[in-house]
C-alpha positions as semicolon CSV with decimal commas, in nm:
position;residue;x (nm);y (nm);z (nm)
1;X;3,823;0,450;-1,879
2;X;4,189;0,443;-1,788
3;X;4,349;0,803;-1,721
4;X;4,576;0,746;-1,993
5;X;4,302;0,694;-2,257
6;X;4,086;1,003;-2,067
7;X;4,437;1,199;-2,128
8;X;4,498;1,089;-2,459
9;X;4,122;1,152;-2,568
10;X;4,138;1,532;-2,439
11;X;4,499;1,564;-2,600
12;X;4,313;1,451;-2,902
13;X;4,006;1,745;-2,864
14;X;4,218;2,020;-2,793
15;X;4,471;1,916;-3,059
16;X;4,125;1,969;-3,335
17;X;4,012;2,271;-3,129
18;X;4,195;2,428;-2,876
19;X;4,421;2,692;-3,059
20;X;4,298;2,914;-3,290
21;X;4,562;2,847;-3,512
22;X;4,424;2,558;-3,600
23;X;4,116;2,643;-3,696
24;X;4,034;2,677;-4,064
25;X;4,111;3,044;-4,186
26;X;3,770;3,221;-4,190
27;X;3,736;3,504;-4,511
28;X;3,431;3,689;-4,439
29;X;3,185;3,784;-4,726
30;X;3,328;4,072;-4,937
31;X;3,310;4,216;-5,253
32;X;3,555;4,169;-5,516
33;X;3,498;4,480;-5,682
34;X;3,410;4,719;-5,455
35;X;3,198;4,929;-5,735
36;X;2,987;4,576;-5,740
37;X;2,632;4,551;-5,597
38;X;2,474;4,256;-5,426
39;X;2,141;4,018;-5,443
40;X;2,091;3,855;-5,137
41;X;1,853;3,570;-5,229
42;X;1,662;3,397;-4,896
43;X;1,531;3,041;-4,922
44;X;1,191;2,974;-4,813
45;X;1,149;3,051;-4,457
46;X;0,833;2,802;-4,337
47;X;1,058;2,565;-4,135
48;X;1,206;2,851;-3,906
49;X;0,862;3,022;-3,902
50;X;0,675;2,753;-3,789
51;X;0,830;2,674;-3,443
52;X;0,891;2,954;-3,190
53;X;1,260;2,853;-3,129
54;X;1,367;2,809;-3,467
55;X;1,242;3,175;-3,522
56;X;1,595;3,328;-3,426
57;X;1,807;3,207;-3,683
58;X;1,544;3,341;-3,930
59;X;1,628;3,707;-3,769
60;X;1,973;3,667;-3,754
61;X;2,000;3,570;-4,090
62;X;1,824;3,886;-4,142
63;X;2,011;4,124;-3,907
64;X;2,333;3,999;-4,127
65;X;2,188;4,147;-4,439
66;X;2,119;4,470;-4,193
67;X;2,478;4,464;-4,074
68;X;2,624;4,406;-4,458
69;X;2,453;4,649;-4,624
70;X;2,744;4,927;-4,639
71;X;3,020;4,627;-4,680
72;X;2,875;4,455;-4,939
73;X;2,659;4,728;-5,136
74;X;2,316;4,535;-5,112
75;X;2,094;4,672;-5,309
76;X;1,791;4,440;-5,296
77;X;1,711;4,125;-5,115
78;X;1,469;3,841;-5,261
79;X;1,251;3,567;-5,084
80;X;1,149;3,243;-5,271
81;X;0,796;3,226;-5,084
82;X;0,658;2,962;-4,819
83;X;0,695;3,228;-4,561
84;X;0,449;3,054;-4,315
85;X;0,362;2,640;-4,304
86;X;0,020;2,701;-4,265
87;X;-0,157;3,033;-4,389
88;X;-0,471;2,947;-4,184
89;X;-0,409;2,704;-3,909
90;X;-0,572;2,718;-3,532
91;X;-0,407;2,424;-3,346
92;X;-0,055;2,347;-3,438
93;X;0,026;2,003;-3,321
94;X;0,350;2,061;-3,194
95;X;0,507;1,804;-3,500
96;X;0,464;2,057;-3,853
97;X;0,513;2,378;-3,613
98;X;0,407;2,474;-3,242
99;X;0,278;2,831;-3,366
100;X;-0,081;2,945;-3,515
101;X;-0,058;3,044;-3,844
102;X;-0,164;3,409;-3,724
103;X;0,181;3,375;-3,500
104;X;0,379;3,285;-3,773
105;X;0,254;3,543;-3,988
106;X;0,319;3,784;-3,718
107;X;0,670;3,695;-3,670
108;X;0,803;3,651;-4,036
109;X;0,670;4,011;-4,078
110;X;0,819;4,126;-3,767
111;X;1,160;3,947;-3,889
112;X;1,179;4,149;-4,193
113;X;1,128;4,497;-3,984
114;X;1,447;4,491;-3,952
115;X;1,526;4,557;-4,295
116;X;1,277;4,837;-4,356
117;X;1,380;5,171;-4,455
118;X;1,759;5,029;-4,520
119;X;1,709;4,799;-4,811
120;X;1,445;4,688;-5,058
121;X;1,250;4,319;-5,029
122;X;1,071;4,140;-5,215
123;X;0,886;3,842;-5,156
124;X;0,689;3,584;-5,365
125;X;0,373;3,349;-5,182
126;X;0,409;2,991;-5,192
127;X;0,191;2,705;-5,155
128;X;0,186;2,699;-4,787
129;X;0,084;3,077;-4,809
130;X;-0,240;3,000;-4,956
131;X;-0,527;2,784;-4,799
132;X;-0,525;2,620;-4,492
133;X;-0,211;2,455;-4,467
134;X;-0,088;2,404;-4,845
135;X;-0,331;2,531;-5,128
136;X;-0,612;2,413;-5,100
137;X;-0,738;2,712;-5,185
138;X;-0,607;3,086;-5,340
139;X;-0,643;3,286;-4,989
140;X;-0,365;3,445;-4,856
141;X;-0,304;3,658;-4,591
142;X;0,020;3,794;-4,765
143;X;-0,096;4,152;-4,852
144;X;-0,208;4,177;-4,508
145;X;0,100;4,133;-4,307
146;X;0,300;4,288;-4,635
147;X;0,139;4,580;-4,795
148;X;0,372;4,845;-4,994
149;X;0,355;5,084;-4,717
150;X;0,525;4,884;-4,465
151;X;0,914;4,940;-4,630
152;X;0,984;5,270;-4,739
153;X;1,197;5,135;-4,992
154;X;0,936;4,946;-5,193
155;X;0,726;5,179;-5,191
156;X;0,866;5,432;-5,444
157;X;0,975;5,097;-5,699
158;X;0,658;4,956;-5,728
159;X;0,536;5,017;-6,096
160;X;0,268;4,818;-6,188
161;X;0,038;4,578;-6,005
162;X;-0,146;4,235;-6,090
163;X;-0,514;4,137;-5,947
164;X;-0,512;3,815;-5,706
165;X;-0,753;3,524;-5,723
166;X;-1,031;3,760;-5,577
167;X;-0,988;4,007;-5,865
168;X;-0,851;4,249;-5,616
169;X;-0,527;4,435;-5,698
170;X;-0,251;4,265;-5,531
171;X;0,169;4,215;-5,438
172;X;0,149;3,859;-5,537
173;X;0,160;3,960;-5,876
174;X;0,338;4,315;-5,918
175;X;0,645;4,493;-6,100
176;X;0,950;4,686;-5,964
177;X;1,198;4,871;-6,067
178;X;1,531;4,754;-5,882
179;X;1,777;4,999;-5,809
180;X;2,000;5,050;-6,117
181;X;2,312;4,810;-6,115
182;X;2,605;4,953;-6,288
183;X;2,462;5,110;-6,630
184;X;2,189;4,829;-6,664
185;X;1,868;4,922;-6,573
186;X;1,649;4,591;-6,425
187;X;1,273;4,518;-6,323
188;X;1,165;4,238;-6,110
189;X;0,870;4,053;-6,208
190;X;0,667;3,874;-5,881
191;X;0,443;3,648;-5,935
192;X;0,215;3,391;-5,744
193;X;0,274;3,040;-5,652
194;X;0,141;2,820;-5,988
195;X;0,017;3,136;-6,150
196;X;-0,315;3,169;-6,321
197;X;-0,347;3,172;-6,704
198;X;-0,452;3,543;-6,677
199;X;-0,158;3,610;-6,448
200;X;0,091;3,523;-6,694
201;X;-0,073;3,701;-6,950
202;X;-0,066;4,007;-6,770
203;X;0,328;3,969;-6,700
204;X;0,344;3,919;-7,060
205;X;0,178;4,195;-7,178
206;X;0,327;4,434;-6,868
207;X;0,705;4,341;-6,932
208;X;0,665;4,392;-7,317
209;X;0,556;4,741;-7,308
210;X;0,758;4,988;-7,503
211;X;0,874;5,204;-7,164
212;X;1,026;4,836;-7,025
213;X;1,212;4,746;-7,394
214;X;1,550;4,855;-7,267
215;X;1,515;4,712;-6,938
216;X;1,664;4,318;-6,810
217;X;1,364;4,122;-6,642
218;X;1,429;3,923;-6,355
219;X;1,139;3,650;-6,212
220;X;1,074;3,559;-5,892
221;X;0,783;3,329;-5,814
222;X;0,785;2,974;-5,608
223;X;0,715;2,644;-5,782
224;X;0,954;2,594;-6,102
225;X;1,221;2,332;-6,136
226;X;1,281;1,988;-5,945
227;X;1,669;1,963;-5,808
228;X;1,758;1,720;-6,105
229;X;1,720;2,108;-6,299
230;X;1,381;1,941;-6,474
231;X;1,042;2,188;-6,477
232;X;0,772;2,090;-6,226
233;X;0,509;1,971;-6,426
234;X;0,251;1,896;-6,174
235;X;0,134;1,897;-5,850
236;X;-0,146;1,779;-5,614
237;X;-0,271;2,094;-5,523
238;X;-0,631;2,174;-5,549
239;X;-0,618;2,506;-5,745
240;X;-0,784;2,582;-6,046
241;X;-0,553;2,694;-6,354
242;X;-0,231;2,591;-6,253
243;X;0,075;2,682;-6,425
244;X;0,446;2,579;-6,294
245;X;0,785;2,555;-6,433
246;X;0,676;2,409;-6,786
247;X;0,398;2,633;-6,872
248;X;0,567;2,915;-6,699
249;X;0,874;2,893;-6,953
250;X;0,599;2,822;-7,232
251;X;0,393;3,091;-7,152
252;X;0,586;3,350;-7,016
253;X;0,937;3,315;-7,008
254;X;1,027;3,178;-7,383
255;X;0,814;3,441;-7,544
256;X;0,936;3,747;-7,316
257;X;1,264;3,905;-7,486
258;X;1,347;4,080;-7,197
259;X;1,350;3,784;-6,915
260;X;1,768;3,711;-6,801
261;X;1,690;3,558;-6,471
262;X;1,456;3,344;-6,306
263;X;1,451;3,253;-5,896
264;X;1,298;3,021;-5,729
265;X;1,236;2,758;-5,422
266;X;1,004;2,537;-5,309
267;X;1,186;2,201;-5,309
268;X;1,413;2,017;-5,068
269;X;1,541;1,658;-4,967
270;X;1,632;1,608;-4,559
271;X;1,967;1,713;-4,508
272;X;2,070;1,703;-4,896
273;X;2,185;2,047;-4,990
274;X;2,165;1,919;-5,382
275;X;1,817;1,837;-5,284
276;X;1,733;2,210;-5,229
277;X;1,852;2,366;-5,589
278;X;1,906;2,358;-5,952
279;X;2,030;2,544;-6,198
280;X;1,986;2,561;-6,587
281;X;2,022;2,826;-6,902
282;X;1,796;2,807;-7,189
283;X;1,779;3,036;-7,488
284;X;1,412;3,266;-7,523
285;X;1,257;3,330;-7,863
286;X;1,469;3,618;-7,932
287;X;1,813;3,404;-7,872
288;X;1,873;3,530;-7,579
289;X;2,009;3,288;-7,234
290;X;1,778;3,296;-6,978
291;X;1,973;3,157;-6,606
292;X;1,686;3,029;-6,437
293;X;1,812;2,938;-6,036
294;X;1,630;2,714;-5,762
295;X;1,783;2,792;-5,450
296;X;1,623;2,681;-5,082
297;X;1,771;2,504;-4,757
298;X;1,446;2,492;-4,538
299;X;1,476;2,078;-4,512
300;X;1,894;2,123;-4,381
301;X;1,970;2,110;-4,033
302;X;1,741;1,825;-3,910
303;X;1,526;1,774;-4,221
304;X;1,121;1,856;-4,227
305;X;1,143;1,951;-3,859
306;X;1,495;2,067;-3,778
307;X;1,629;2,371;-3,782
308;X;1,479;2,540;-4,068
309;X;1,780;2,529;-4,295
310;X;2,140;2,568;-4,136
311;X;2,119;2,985;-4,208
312;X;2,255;2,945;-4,591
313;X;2,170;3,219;-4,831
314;X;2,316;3,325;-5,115
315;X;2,470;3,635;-5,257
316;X;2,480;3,756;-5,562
317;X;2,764;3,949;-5,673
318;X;2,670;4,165;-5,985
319;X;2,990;4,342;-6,092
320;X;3,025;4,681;-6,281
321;X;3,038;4,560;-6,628
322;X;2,730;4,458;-6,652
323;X;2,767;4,082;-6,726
324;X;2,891;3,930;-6,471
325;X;2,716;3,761;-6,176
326;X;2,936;3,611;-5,898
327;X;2,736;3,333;-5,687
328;X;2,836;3,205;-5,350
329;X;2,631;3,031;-5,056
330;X;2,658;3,165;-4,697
331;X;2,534;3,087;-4,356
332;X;2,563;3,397;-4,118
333;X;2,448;3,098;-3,900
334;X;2,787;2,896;-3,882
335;X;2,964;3,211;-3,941
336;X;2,897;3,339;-3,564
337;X;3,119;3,153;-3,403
338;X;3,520;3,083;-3,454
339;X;3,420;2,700;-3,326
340;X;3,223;2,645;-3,681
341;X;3,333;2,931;-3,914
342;X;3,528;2,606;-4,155
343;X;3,128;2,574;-4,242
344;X;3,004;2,922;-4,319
345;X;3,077;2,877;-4,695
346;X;2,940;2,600;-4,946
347;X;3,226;2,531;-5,251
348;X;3,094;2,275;-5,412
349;X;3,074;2,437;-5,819
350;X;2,689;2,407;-5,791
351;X;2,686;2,643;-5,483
352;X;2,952;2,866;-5,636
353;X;2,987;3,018;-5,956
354;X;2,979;3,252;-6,225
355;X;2,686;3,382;-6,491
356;X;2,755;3,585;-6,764
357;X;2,451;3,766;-6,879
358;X;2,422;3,797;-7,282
């Protein structure tokens, strides 16, 4: 190359990125009505869990929600399951994940540590957190490396408690009472990836007691709409008594009064964001809308075995009167550095925009 194409070529480089001024203007997450309170909603975490190096982004995504509790007013954070790839796996092959399962459920607890005794999580199980490596079975080592004790700020909103697989009482399927947003008062309703006939029936019967009536019921579980905002219908996994998005809104969701929000993950395309969510708003028995939200990312940033999913969350801005839910998609990731801070947000109107709750 001819100096005055090598010259021309760096005048081009620092012309895109040598001044500051010419970088996009960065506006860093903030409230727009400081008496607001914030969601933070985390996509399934398998891809960063799996391999050792991918790990980090997973805890800085993490120690961002730490650092933004006070400037954003978080008052809960939610995971959409598939917090390992393999629940019980002895020799990772290096492809699906270079860590033991028992390694990755060390270190997605450990990540979380973080956020004990400053904030409340909550976390549903997804197929890759039962079986071996996806279901083929209801085991889980979830209550294990997450029992109520280990956040101080679960502890005291835990209010009532479903039975696993086993019969055994369990966090897969459990109750809490969030901390109160504005004057609403809301419970969130866990439940396990494709829940059991009984399961649902218990949620049924739990959220429609008389001491819940004047409460807003949000639902977390895994499995529940495909990203062109269709249910899931089926899947190949070898449980007994399935139940995903369908029969969940049959069973559960229609019939419930009290249900305003559903979350969940599960699904992805390589490198598609669109892929990774959906979004729809159906009316319950009683009338009222129901916003159900898919939201996960773990197939961005290389696809199956990249990254683990660019660092994009999403916040949830639920502002003081009540109705209004402001949604925007972050990555603390891209935000770290001035050189790719033009990528922190997502603008499209499918990653940002407003609910109004009836």
């Amino acid at each position: 190359m001819n100096f005055s194409k090598l010259t021309f070529l760096l005048l081009l480089v620092l012309s895109n990125y040598g001044t500051d001024a010419q970088i996009p203007a960065y506006n860093a997450p903030a409230l727009t009505n400081q008496e607001s309170q914030t969601l933070v909603l985390l996509p399934d975490p398998q891809t960063y869990i799996k391999f050792d190096y991918n790990q980090p982004i997973f805890d800085l995504m993490l120690e961002w929600v730490n650092t933004n509790i006070k400037t954003l007013n978080i008052a809960s954070v939610l995971c959409t399951g598939d917090l390992v790839e393999q629940n019980e796996h002895l020799y990772p092959d290096g492809v699906n994940g270079n860590q033991t399962s028992v390694q990755q459920w060390q270190s997605v607890s450990e990540s979380f540590n973080v956020l004990n005794g400053k904030v409340p999580y909550f976390l549903t199980t997804g197929n890759h957190d039962y079986g071996y490596q996806s279901a083929e079975n209801r085991k889980t080592f979830f209550d294990a490396y997450f029992p109520i004790q280990k956040n101080s700020k679960n502890q005291p909103l835990l209010r009532e408690t479903g039975t696993n697989a086993q019969g055994k009482p369990s966090l897969t399927n459990a109750l809490f009472e969030l901390p109160k947003i504005g004057n609403e008062k809301y419970l969130l309703l866990v439940l396990e990836f494709a829940p059991r006939d009984e399961t649902l029936a218990w949620a049924r019967e739990t959220i429609a007691q008389e001491k819940y009536s004047d409460y807003r019921v949000l639902l977390l579980t895994h499995a529940y709409m495909e990203s062109n905002n269709e249910y899931i219908k089926t899947a190949g996994y070898k449980l007994t008594g399935p139940n995903y998005g369908d029969k969940i809104w049959e069973k559960l969701i229609y019939p419930s009064t009290n249900i305003r929000m559903v979350f969940a993950g599960h699904i992805g395309i390589p490198d598609d964001p669109k892929g990774h969510i959906a979004f729809r708003t159906d009316n319950n028995v009683s009338g009222k809308k129901v916003h159900q939200m898919v939201f996960n990312a773990q197939a961005l940033g290389g696809g199956w075995h990249g990254n683990g999913g660019d660092g994009w969350l999403r916040l949830l801005e639920f502002l003081p009167d009540g109705n209004t839910i402001k949604v925007k998609t972050f990555s603390p990731l891209f935000a770290i550095s001035p050189a790719t801070r033009n990528l922190a947000w997502r603008k499209d109107p499918v990653d940002e925009f407003t609910i109004q709750l009836d």
